[in-house]
Amino acid sequence: MSAIEFGLDTFGGVTKDEHGAPVPHPQVIRDLVDDAVVADQTGLDFFGIGEHHRPDFAVSSPETVLAAIASRTERIRLGSAVTVLSSDDPVRVFERFATLDAVSDGRAEIVAGRGSFIESFPLFGYDLADYEILFEEKLDLLSKLLTEDAVTWTGTTRAALTDQLVFPTTANGLRAWVGVGGSPESVVRAAKHGFGLFLAIIGGAPERFAAYIDLFERAQNEFGRPHAPIAVHSPGLVAATDAQARELAYDGWFAMRRQMGAERGWPAPTASDFENEITDGALYLGSPETVARKIARTLKALRIDRFDLKYDQPVPHTVQRTSIELYGERVVPMVKELLA
């Protein structure tokens, strides 16, 4: 990755129609496919879709949606904004993404993570008491599968493999990342196994993650690994003006934060929290000029190879679509000019 890339991520959050009612899951998924086509047409570099298993997110099988996108796009790279590896099988993950890589002519990527929600663990019969060992062992196996050599592996979370080849093979290998939310142990694990680092910065000042990038680079040196790429993923919304962006996002942002806070024990959000996240935090919200300046500031503070805007804010889909167009057509060119 010789130049900074710019992408979009979505978790397939359920949008609202013009009457404020939730859009049905099938329509949300079809809208995502159309969104990716627009992203490809505006020249963006990556489109990522996350995996969830709960009613407020429509996508439980990102690879299937990405395959549909591959058939309608030409150049944009396609990947999971997270694959919940802990509750999946690494062999099947490799097979599905190798198949996507063939369908897309070499554009597939894997972002493996433990997931920010835990619904998949009981759904697929995994014990949360095994949270750490599941991810450690499965990431270790996935790293071996990515070599596309015969794999011999033993562990406690799945059947052993002996000189096992896995198919289909790929033309040029799969680019793979580990999604990290802020744990130093996860940063070191990604370096140990030779994955790229995909930082989910969803709150607070982005600059505080510079220490994690330093740690990642030091760990790669200590493990004798070549330096892998680093990406940042943060939420945002682009509108015609700062005031319009605030008005469009305000109610949905508060509703989302209250719901997540209730699930995770966070304090109730305040109006100052909203403003602080826009001005100094991880919410890239405003006019194209405002968002471009903030992204450029982040790119100057952090040594990263790709910036992904998580665009599926709790707003109507038409607002999301406008945000995608403004991001690709105006924000990204402005960022490149600011960094030139």
mmCIF file of C-alpha atoms in Angstrom:
data_model
loop_
_atom_site.group_PDB
_atom_site.id
_atom_site.type_symbol
_atom_site.label_atom_id
_atom_site.label_comp_id
_atom_site.label_asym_id
_atom_site.label_seq_id
_atom_site.Cartn_x
_atom_site.Cartn_y
_atom_site.Cartn_z
ATOM 1 C CA MET A 1 0.000 0.000 0.000
ATOM 2 C CA SER A 2 2.168 2.839 -1.317
ATOM 3 C CA ALA A 3 -0.464 5.591 -0.906
ATOM 4 C CA ILE A 4 -3.203 6.256 1.611
ATOM 5 C CA GLU A 5 -6.450 4.520 0.720
ATOM 6 C CA PHE A 6 -9.970 5.690 1.548
ATOM 7 C CA GLY A 7 -12.860 3.364 2.215
ATOM 8 C CA LEU A 8 -16.356 2.983 3.612
ATOM 9 C CA ASP A 9 -17.591 0.538 6.231
ATOM 10 C CA THR A 10 -21.090 -0.487 7.224
ATOM 11 C CA PHE A 11 -22.497 -2.917 9.745
ATOM 12 C CA GLY A 12 -25.763 -3.064 7.842
ATOM 13 C CA GLY A 13 -27.589 -1.001 10.451
ATOM 14 C CA VAL A 14 -31.339 -0.925 9.888
ATOM 15 C CA THR A 15 -32.385 2.448 8.483
ATOM 16 C CA LYS A 16 -35.725 4.267 8.834
ATOM 17 C CA ASP A 17 -38.209 5.054 6.086
ATOM 18 C CA GLU A 18 -39.835 8.446 5.509
ATOM 19 C CA HIS A 19 -42.367 7.687 8.255
ATOM 20 C CA GLY A 20 -39.730 6.719 10.812
ATOM 21 C CA ALA A 21 -40.447 2.978 10.596
ATOM 22 C CA PRO A 22 -37.581 0.450 10.370
ATOM 23 C CA VAL A 23 -36.744 -0.616 6.823
ATOM 24 C CA PRO A 24 -37.076 -4.418 6.381
ATOM 25 C CA HIS A 25 -33.810 -6.377 6.366
ATOM 26 C CA PRO A 26 -34.077 -7.472 2.697
ATOM 27 C CA GLN A 27 -34.333 -3.847 1.529
ATOM 28 C CA VAL A 28 -31.450 -2.769 3.778
ATOM 29 C CA ILE A 29 -29.251 -5.431 2.163
ATOM 30 C CA ARG A 30 -30.258 -4.400 -1.352
ATOM 31 C CA ASP A 31 -29.499 -0.786 -0.445
ATOM 32 C CA LEU A 32 -26.005 -1.827 0.709
ATOM 33 C CA VAL A 33 -25.282 -3.352 -2.670
ATOM 34 C CA ASP A 34 -26.330 -0.122 -4.378
ATOM 35 C CA ASP A 35 -24.208 1.886 -1.921
ATOM 36 C CA ALA A 36 -21.113 -0.091 -2.876
ATOM 37 C CA VAL A 37 -21.763 0.541 -6.562
ATOM 38 C CA VAL A 38 -21.833 4.293 -5.852
ATOM 39 C CA ALA A 39 -18.627 3.982 -3.807
ATOM 40 C CA ASP A 40 -16.941 2.223 -6.721
ATOM 41 C CA GLN A 41 -18.118 4.880 -9.155
ATOM 42 C CA THR A 42 -16.756 7.702 -6.975
ATOM 43 C CA GLY A 43 -13.305 6.102 -6.925
ATOM 44 C CA LEU A 44 -13.146 4.900 -3.320
ATOM 45 C CA ASP A 45 -10.695 2.106 -2.540
ATOM 46 C CA PHE A 46 -12.552 -0.208 -0.146
ATOM 47 C CA PHE A 47 -16.042 -1.217 0.930
ATOM 48 C CA GLY A 48 -16.414 -3.249 4.130
ATOM 49 C CA ILE A 49 -19.471 -4.968 5.600
ATOM 50 C CA GLY A 50 -19.599 -6.210 9.185
ATOM 51 C CA GLU A 51 -21.193 -9.359 10.615
ATOM 52 C CA HIS A 52 -23.898 -9.209 13.283
ATOM 53 C CA HIS A 53 -26.660 -11.486 14.515
ATOM 54 C CA ARG A 54 -29.217 -9.110 16.046
ATOM 55 C CA PRO A 55 -32.352 -7.307 14.837
ATOM 56 C CA ASP A 56 -30.865 -3.819 14.482
ATOM 57 C CA PHE A 57 -28.303 -5.029 11.894
ATOM 58 C CA ALA A 58 -29.306 -6.709 8.648
ATOM 59 C CA VAL A 59 -26.127 -8.527 7.609
ATOM 60 C CA SER A 60 -25.171 -11.868 9.152
ATOM 61 C CA SER A 61 -23.320 -13.155 6.058
ATOM 62 C CA PRO A 62 -21.046 -10.390 4.716
ATOM 63 C CA GLU A 63 -19.388 -12.596 2.081
ATOM 64 C CA THR A 64 -22.724 -13.248 0.364
ATOM 65 C CA VAL A 65 -23.502 -9.548 0.101
ATOM 66 C CA LEU A 66 -19.921 -8.799 -1.009
ATOM 67 C CA ALA A 67 -20.214 -11.398 -3.771
ATOM 68 C CA ALA A 68 -23.315 -9.617 -5.068
ATOM 69 C CA ILE A 69 -21.375 -6.345 -4.946
ATOM 70 C CA ALA A 70 -18.446 -7.910 -6.805
ATOM 71 C CA SER A 71 -20.718 -8.708 -9.743
ATOM 72 C CA ARG A 72 -21.700 -5.034 -10.072
ATOM 73 C CA THR A 73 -18.394 -3.270 -9.433
ATOM 74 C CA GLU A 74 -15.057 -3.024 -11.218
ATOM 75 C CA ARG A 75 -12.189 -1.965 -8.959
ATOM 76 C CA ILE A 76 -13.166 -1.325 -5.347
ATOM 77 C CA ARG A 77 -11.709 -3.785 -2.817
ATOM 78 C CA LEU A 78 -14.281 -5.742 -0.806
ATOM 79 C CA GLY A 79 -14.016 -7.105 2.711
ATOM 80 C CA SER A 80 -15.609 -7.749 6.058
ATOM 81 C CA ALA A 81 -15.741 -4.768 8.381
ATOM 82 C CA VAL A 82 -15.464 -7.615 10.818
ATOM 83 C CA THR A 83 -15.752 -11.386 10.571
ATOM 84 C CA VAL A 84 -16.446 -12.755 14.065
ATOM 85 C CA LEU A 85 -13.734 -15.396 13.906
ATOM 86 C CA SER A 86 -14.250 -16.634 17.477
ATOM 87 C CA SER A 87 -17.657 -18.118 16.612
ATOM 88 C CA ASP A 88 -16.753 -19.248 13.098
ATOM 89 C CA ASP A 89 -14.491 -21.893 11.620
ATOM 90 C CA PRO A 90 -11.203 -20.589 10.154
ATOM 91 C CA VAL A 91 -11.254 -23.157 7.353
ATOM 92 C CA ARG A 92 -14.715 -22.078 6.258
ATOM 93 C CA VAL A 93 -13.726 -18.407 6.586
ATOM 94 C CA PHE A 94 -10.763 -18.956 4.291
ATOM 95 C CA GLU A 95 -12.867 -20.924 1.799
ATOM 96 C CA ARG A 96 -15.579 -18.270 1.645
ATOM 97 C CA PHE A 97 -13.168 -15.381 1.172
ATOM 98 C CA ALA A 98 -11.054 -17.293 -1.337
ATOM 99 C CA THR A 99 -14.272 -17.814 -3.289
ATOM 100 C CA LEU A 100 -15.089 -14.097 -3.012
ATOM 101 C CA ASP A 101 -11.564 -13.347 -4.194
ATOM 102 C CA ALA A 102 -12.173 -15.427 -7.319
ATOM 103 C CA VAL A 103 -15.563 -13.844 -8.002
ATOM 104 C CA SER A 104 -14.138 -10.337 -7.545
ATOM 105 C CA ASP A 105 -10.921 -11.014 -9.481
ATOM 106 C CA GLY A 106 -8.575 -10.565 -6.525
ATOM 107 C CA ARG A 107 -10.379 -7.842 -4.535
ATOM 108 C CA ALA A 108 -11.272 -9.721 -1.336
ATOM 109 C CA GLU A 109 -10.035 -8.910 2.181
ATOM 110 C CA ILE A 110 -10.681 -10.405 5.612
ATOM 111 C CA VAL A 111 -10.977 -8.316 8.776
ATOM 112 C CA ALA A 112 -11.057 -10.871 11.586
ATOM 113 C CA GLY A 113 -12.161 -9.874 15.053
ATOM 114 C CA ARG A 114 -13.813 -10.986 18.256
ATOM 115 C CA GLY A 115 -16.788 -8.733 17.536
ATOM 116 C CA SER A 116 -18.220 -5.932 19.632
ATOM 117 C CA PHE A 117 -21.398 -7.953 20.303
ATOM 118 C CA ILE A 118 -21.645 -11.489 21.657
ATOM 119 C CA GLU A 119 -24.900 -12.834 20.132
ATOM 120 C CA SER A 120 -23.013 -15.207 17.838
ATOM 121 C CA PHE A 121 -21.511 -17.170 20.748
ATOM 122 C CA PRO A 122 -24.716 -18.784 22.083
ATOM 123 C CA LEU A 123 -26.185 -18.844 18.561
ATOM 124 C CA PHE A 124 -23.433 -21.171 17.338
ATOM 125 C CA GLY A 125 -22.893 -23.033 20.577
ATOM 126 C CA TYR A 126 -19.768 -21.369 21.995
ATOM 127 C CA ASP A 127 -19.106 -20.656 25.657
ATOM 128 C CA LEU A 128 -18.202 -17.069 26.530
ATOM 129 C CA ALA A 129 -15.850 -18.479 29.143
ATOM 130 C CA ASP A 130 -13.661 -19.519 26.181
ATOM 131 C CA TYR A 131 -13.667 -16.000 24.704
ATOM 132 C CA GLU A 132 -9.873 -15.559 24.719
ATOM 133 C CA ILE A 133 -8.775 -19.049 23.719
ATOM 134 C CA LEU A 134 -11.294 -19.226 20.872
ATOM 135 C CA PHE A 135 -9.879 -16.137 19.209
ATOM 136 C CA GLU A 136 -6.225 -16.939 19.882
ATOM 137 C CA GLU A 137 -6.419 -20.466 18.468
ATOM 138 C CA LYS A 138 -8.623 -19.611 15.505
ATOM 139 C CA LEU A 139 -6.483 -16.634 14.522
ATOM 140 C CA ASP A 140 -3.406 -18.853 14.708
ATOM 141 C CA LEU A 141 -5.051 -21.377 12.381
ATOM 142 C CA LEU A 142 -6.274 -18.701 9.972
ATOM 143 C CA SER A 143 -2.747 -17.265 9.722
ATOM 144 C CA LYS A 144 -1.483 -20.705 8.637
ATOM 145 C CA LEU A 145 -4.311 -21.189 6.133
ATOM 146 C CA LEU A 146 -3.502 -17.841 4.505
ATOM 147 C CA THR A 147 -0.119 -19.238 3.392
ATOM 148 C CA GLU A 148 -2.081 -21.694 1.194
ATOM 149 C CA ASP A 149 0.460 -24.392 2.048
ATOM 150 C CA ALA A 150 -0.395 -27.753 3.629
ATOM 151 C CA VAL A 151 -1.399 -27.017 7.239
ATOM 152 C CA THR A 152 -0.687 -29.080 10.316
ATOM 153 C CA TRP A 153 -2.367 -27.649 13.404
ATOM 154 C CA THR A 154 -3.624 -28.791 16.799
ATOM 155 C CA GLY A 155 -5.680 -26.964 19.404
ATOM 156 C CA THR A 156 -8.554 -27.299 21.841
ATOM 157 C CA THR A 157 -11.329 -25.455 19.994
ATOM 158 C CA ARG A 158 -11.689 -27.544 16.809
ATOM 159 C CA ALA A 159 -10.422 -30.707 15.143
ATOM 160 C CA ALA A 160 -6.715 -30.987 14.375
ATOM 161 C CA LEU A 161 -5.372 -30.801 10.822
ATOM 162 C CA THR A 162 -2.508 -32.832 9.349
ATOM 163 C CA ASP A 163 -0.909 -31.734 6.062
ATOM 164 C CA GLN A 164 -4.279 -30.343 5.054
ATOM 165 C CA LEU A 165 -4.728 -28.293 1.875
ATOM 166 C CA VAL A 166 -7.760 -26.007 1.663
ATOM 167 C CA PHE A 167 -9.517 -24.921 -1.524
ATOM 168 C CA PRO A 168 -10.107 -22.907 -3.605
ATOM 169 C CA THR A 169 -6.666 -21.414 -3.928
ATOM 170 C CA THR A 170 -6.277 -17.724 -4.761
ATOM 171 C CA ALA A 171 -4.329 -16.039 -7.533
ATOM 172 C CA ASN A 172 -2.307 -13.698 -5.319
ATOM 173 C CA GLY A 173 -3.245 -14.469 -1.714
ATOM 174 C CA LEU A 174 -5.720 -12.719 0.593
ATOM 175 C CA ARG A 175 -5.049 -9.452 2.389
ATOM 176 C CA ALA A 176 -6.064 -10.000 6.015
ATOM 177 C CA TRP A 177 -6.364 -7.742 9.060
ATOM 178 C CA VAL A 178 -7.235 -8.058 12.742
ATOM 179 C CA GLY A 179 -9.868 -5.642 13.998
ATOM 180 C CA VAL A 180 -8.767 -4.038 17.279
ATOM 181 C CA GLY A 181 -10.823 -1.801 19.546
ATOM 182 C CA GLY A 182 -8.073 -0.619 21.885
ATOM 183 C CA SER A 183 -6.504 -3.616 23.610
ATOM 184 C CA PRO A 184 -2.666 -3.688 23.624
ATOM 185 C CA GLU A 185 -2.813 -7.494 23.764
ATOM 186 C CA SER A 186 -4.841 -7.534 20.541
ATOM 187 C CA VAL A 187 -2.312 -5.241 18.857
ATOM 188 C CA VAL A 188 0.553 -7.583 19.767
ATOM 189 C CA ARG A 189 -1.482 -10.619 18.664
ATOM 190 C CA ALA A 190 -2.039 -9.089 15.225
ATOM 191 C CA ALA A 191 1.706 -8.470 14.866
ATOM 192 C CA LYS A 192 2.582 -11.962 16.101
ATOM 193 C CA HIS A 193 0.471 -13.659 13.438
ATOM 194 C CA GLY A 194 1.391 -11.309 10.586
ATOM 195 C CA PHE A 195 -1.943 -9.553 10.075
ATOM 196 C CA GLY A 196 -2.630 -5.925 9.224
ATOM 197 C CA LEU A 197 -3.929 -3.759 12.078
ATOM 198 C CA PHE A 198 -7.496 -2.468 11.672
ATOM 199 C CA LEU A 199 -8.158 0.057 14.460
ATOM 200 C CA ALA A 200 -11.790 0.742 15.334
ATOM 201 C CA ILE A 201 -11.682 4.267 16.764
ATOM 202 C CA ILE A 202 -15.288 4.932 17.745
ATOM 203 C CA GLY A 203 -14.862 7.416 20.585
ATOM 204 C CA GLY A 204 -12.344 9.827 22.037
ATOM 205 C CA ALA A 205 -9.414 11.594 20.414
ATOM 206 C CA PRO A 206 -7.919 9.600 17.516
ATOM 207 C CA GLU A 207 -4.451 10.833 18.444
ATOM 208 C CA ARG A 208 -4.419 8.594 21.526
ATOM 209 C CA PHE A 209 -4.098 5.581 19.222
ATOM 210 C CA ALA A 210 -0.605 6.640 18.133
ATOM 211 C CA ALA A 211 0.730 4.539 21.023
ATOM 212 C CA TYR A 212 -0.957 1.446 19.593
ATOM 213 C CA ILE A 213 0.643 2.049 16.210
ATOM 214 C CA ASP A 214 4.049 2.395 17.875
ATOM 215 C CA LEU A 215 3.392 -0.846 19.774
ATOM 216 C CA PHE A 216 2.346 -2.641 16.584
ATOM 217 C CA GLU A 217 5.518 -1.609 14.783
ATOM 218 C CA ARG A 218 7.743 -2.581 17.737
ATOM 219 C CA ALA A 219 6.013 -5.945 18.052
ATOM 220 C CA GLN A 220 6.459 -6.683 14.362
ATOM 221 C CA ASN A 221 10.171 -5.964 14.720
ATOM 222 C CA GLU A 222 10.444 -8.248 17.747
ATOM 223 C CA PHE A 223 8.596 -11.080 16.003
ATOM 224 C CA GLY A 224 10.651 -10.603 12.837
ATOM 225 C CA ARG A 225 7.564 -9.798 10.796
ATOM 226 C CA PRO A 226 7.528 -7.414 7.811
ATOM 227 C CA HIS A 227 5.522 -4.275 8.548
ATOM 228 C CA ALA A 228 1.869 -4.864 7.686
ATOM 229 C CA PRO A 229 -0.580 -2.101 6.763
ATOM 230 C CA ILE A 230 -2.602 -0.157 9.348
ATOM 231 C CA ALA A 231 -6.165 1.093 8.862
ATOM 232 C CA VAL A 232 -8.516 3.252 10.940
ATOM 233 C CA HIS A 233 -12.295 2.935 10.999
ATOM 234 C CA SER A 234 -14.443 5.699 12.534
ATOM 235 C CA PRO A 235 -18.095 6.778 12.289
ATOM 236 C CA GLY A 236 -19.231 9.826 10.392
ATOM 237 C CA LEU A 237 -21.732 11.612 8.208
ATOM 238 C CA VAL A 238 -21.156 14.199 5.478
ATOM 239 C CA ALA A 239 -23.845 16.737 4.579
ATOM 240 C CA ALA A 240 -24.008 20.055 2.741
ATOM 241 C CA THR A 241 -23.283 22.101 5.886
ATOM 242 C CA ASP A 242 -22.128 21.529 9.457
ATOM 243 C CA ALA A 243 -25.519 22.571 10.801
ATOM 244 C CA GLN A 244 -27.377 20.199 8.504
ATOM 245 C CA ALA A 245 -25.105 17.293 9.450
ATOM 246 C CA ARG A 246 -25.725 17.939 13.150
ATOM 247 C CA GLU A 247 -29.462 18.165 12.651
ATOM 248 C CA LEU A 248 -29.587 14.954 10.622
ATOM 249 C CA ALA A 249 -27.421 12.910 12.995
ATOM 250 C CA TYR A 250 -28.410 14.252 16.428
ATOM 251 C CA ASP A 251 -31.430 12.095 17.302
ATOM 252 C CA GLY A 252 -30.010 8.896 15.835
ATOM 253 C CA TRP A 253 -26.652 9.351 17.550
ATOM 254 C CA PHE A 254 -28.319 9.754 20.931
ATOM 255 C CA ALA A 255 -30.619 6.772 20.370
ATOM 256 C CA MET A 256 -27.685 4.563 19.417
ATOM 257 C CA ARG A 257 -25.555 5.703 22.349
ATOM 258 C CA ARG A 258 -28.418 5.157 24.816
ATOM 259 C CA GLN A 259 -29.015 1.652 23.498
ATOM 260 C CA MET A 260 -25.331 0.683 23.591
ATOM 261 C CA GLY A 261 -24.941 2.354 26.981
ATOM 262 C CA ALA A 262 -27.812 0.316 28.404
ATOM 263 C CA GLU A 263 -26.211 -2.881 27.126
ATOM 264 C CA ARG A 264 -22.686 -2.032 28.261
ATOM 265 C CA GLY A 265 -23.162 0.069 31.362
ATOM 266 C CA TRP A 266 -22.084 3.392 29.850
ATOM 267 C CA PRO A 267 -23.325 6.687 31.337
ATOM 268 C CA ALA A 268 -26.142 8.485 29.551
ATOM 269 C CA PRO A 269 -24.873 10.655 26.679
ATOM 270 C CA THR A 270 -25.111 14.441 26.840
ATOM 271 C CA ALA A 271 -25.215 17.221 24.257
ATOM 272 C CA SER A 272 -21.639 18.109 25.150
ATOM 273 C CA ASP A 273 -20.588 14.499 24.451
ATOM 274 C CA PHE A 274 -22.017 14.858 20.946
ATOM 275 C CA GLU A 275 -20.198 18.150 20.350
ATOM 276 C CA ASN A 276 -16.924 16.880 21.806
ATOM 277 C CA GLU A 277 -16.937 13.829 19.554
ATOM 278 C CA ILE A 278 -17.411 16.094 16.520
ATOM 279 C CA THR A 279 -14.749 18.646 17.432
ATOM 280 C CA ASP A 280 -12.078 16.532 19.123
ATOM 281 C CA GLY A 281 -13.297 12.945 19.114
ATOM 282 C CA ALA A 282 -13.927 10.154 16.639
ATOM 283 C CA LEU A 283 -17.128 11.417 14.984
ATOM 284 C CA TYR A 284 -16.372 12.762 11.484
ATOM 285 C CA LEU A 285 -19.525 14.790 11.003
ATOM 286 C CA GLY A 286 -20.097 17.993 9.055
ATOM 287 C CA SER A 287 -19.673 19.620 5.682
ATOM 288 C CA PRO A 288 -17.165 18.180 3.191
ATOM 289 C CA GLU A 289 -14.649 20.843 4.218
ATOM 290 C CA THR A 290 -15.032 20.125 7.945
ATOM 291 C CA VAL A 291 -14.788 16.339 7.535
ATOM 292 C CA ALA A 292 -11.832 16.630 5.150
ATOM 293 C CA ARG A 293 -9.883 18.799 7.592
ATOM 294 C CA LYS A 294 -10.546 16.395 10.434
ATOM 295 C CA ILE A 295 -9.505 13.327 8.415
ATOM 296 C CA ALA A 296 -6.347 15.120 7.301
ATOM 297 C CA ARG A 297 -5.567 15.944 10.936
ATOM 298 C CA THR A 298 -5.952 12.270 11.873
ATOM 299 C CA LEU A 299 -3.765 11.131 8.998
ATOM 300 C CA LYS A 300 -1.036 13.560 10.055
ATOM 301 C CA ALA A 301 -1.191 12.295 13.654
ATOM 302 C CA LEU A 302 -1.299 8.570 12.873
ATOM 303 C CA ARG A 303 0.910 6.581 10.516
ATOM 304 C CA ILE A 304 -1.855 4.710 8.724
ATOM 305 C CA ASP A 305 -2.406 3.311 5.264
ATOM 306 C CA ARG A 306 -6.183 3.520 5.014
ATOM 307 C CA PHE A 307 -9.009 5.576 6.512
ATOM 308 C CA ASP A 308 -12.499 4.056 6.480
ATOM 309 C CA LEU A 309 -15.595 6.099 7.254
ATOM 310 C CA LYS A 310 -18.307 4.021 8.940
ATOM 311 C CA TYR A 311 -21.180 5.636 7.131
ATOM 312 C CA ASP A 312 -24.244 3.745 8.402
ATOM 313 C CA GLN A 313 -25.390 6.289 10.939
ATOM 314 C CA PRO A 314 -28.977 5.927 12.252
ATOM 315 C CA VAL A 315 -30.460 8.153 9.532
ATOM 316 C CA PRO A 316 -32.658 7.506 6.473
ATOM 317 C CA HIS A 317 -30.909 5.727 3.630
ATOM 318 C CA THR A 318 -31.213 8.736 1.330
ATOM 319 C CA VAL A 319 -29.108 10.701 3.824
ATOM 320 C CA GLN A 320 -26.527 7.904 3.912
ATOM 321 C CA ARG A 321 -26.370 7.862 0.106
ATOM 322 C CA THR A 322 -25.747 11.609 -0.053
ATOM 323 C CA SER A 323 -23.006 11.185 2.547
ATOM 324 C CA ILE A 324 -21.319 8.501 0.423
ATOM 325 C CA GLU A 325 -21.386 10.720 -2.652
ATOM 326 C CA LEU A 326 -19.998 13.743 -0.811
ATOM 327 C CA TYR A 327 -17.289 11.628 0.830
ATOM 328 C CA GLY A 328 -16.088 10.137 -2.439
ATOM 329 C CA GLU A 329 -16.505 13.143 -4.698
ATOM 330 C CA ARG A 330 -15.500 16.000 -2.396
ATOM 331 C CA VAL A 331 -14.020 14.910 0.931
ATOM 332 C CA VAL A 332 -11.364 12.508 -0.339
ATOM 333 C CA PRO A 333 -10.022 14.894 -3.019
ATOM 334 C CA MET A 334 -9.822 17.659 -0.377
ATOM 335 C CA VAL A 335 -7.929 15.395 2.026
ATOM 336 C CA LYS A 336 -5.425 14.511 -0.684
ATOM 337 C CA GLU A 337 -4.900 18.223 -1.406
ATOM 338 C CA LEU A 338 -4.400 18.990 2.292
ATOM 339 C CA LEU A 339 -1.821 16.222 2.591
ATOM 340 C CA ALA A 340 -0.015 17.001 -0.663
#
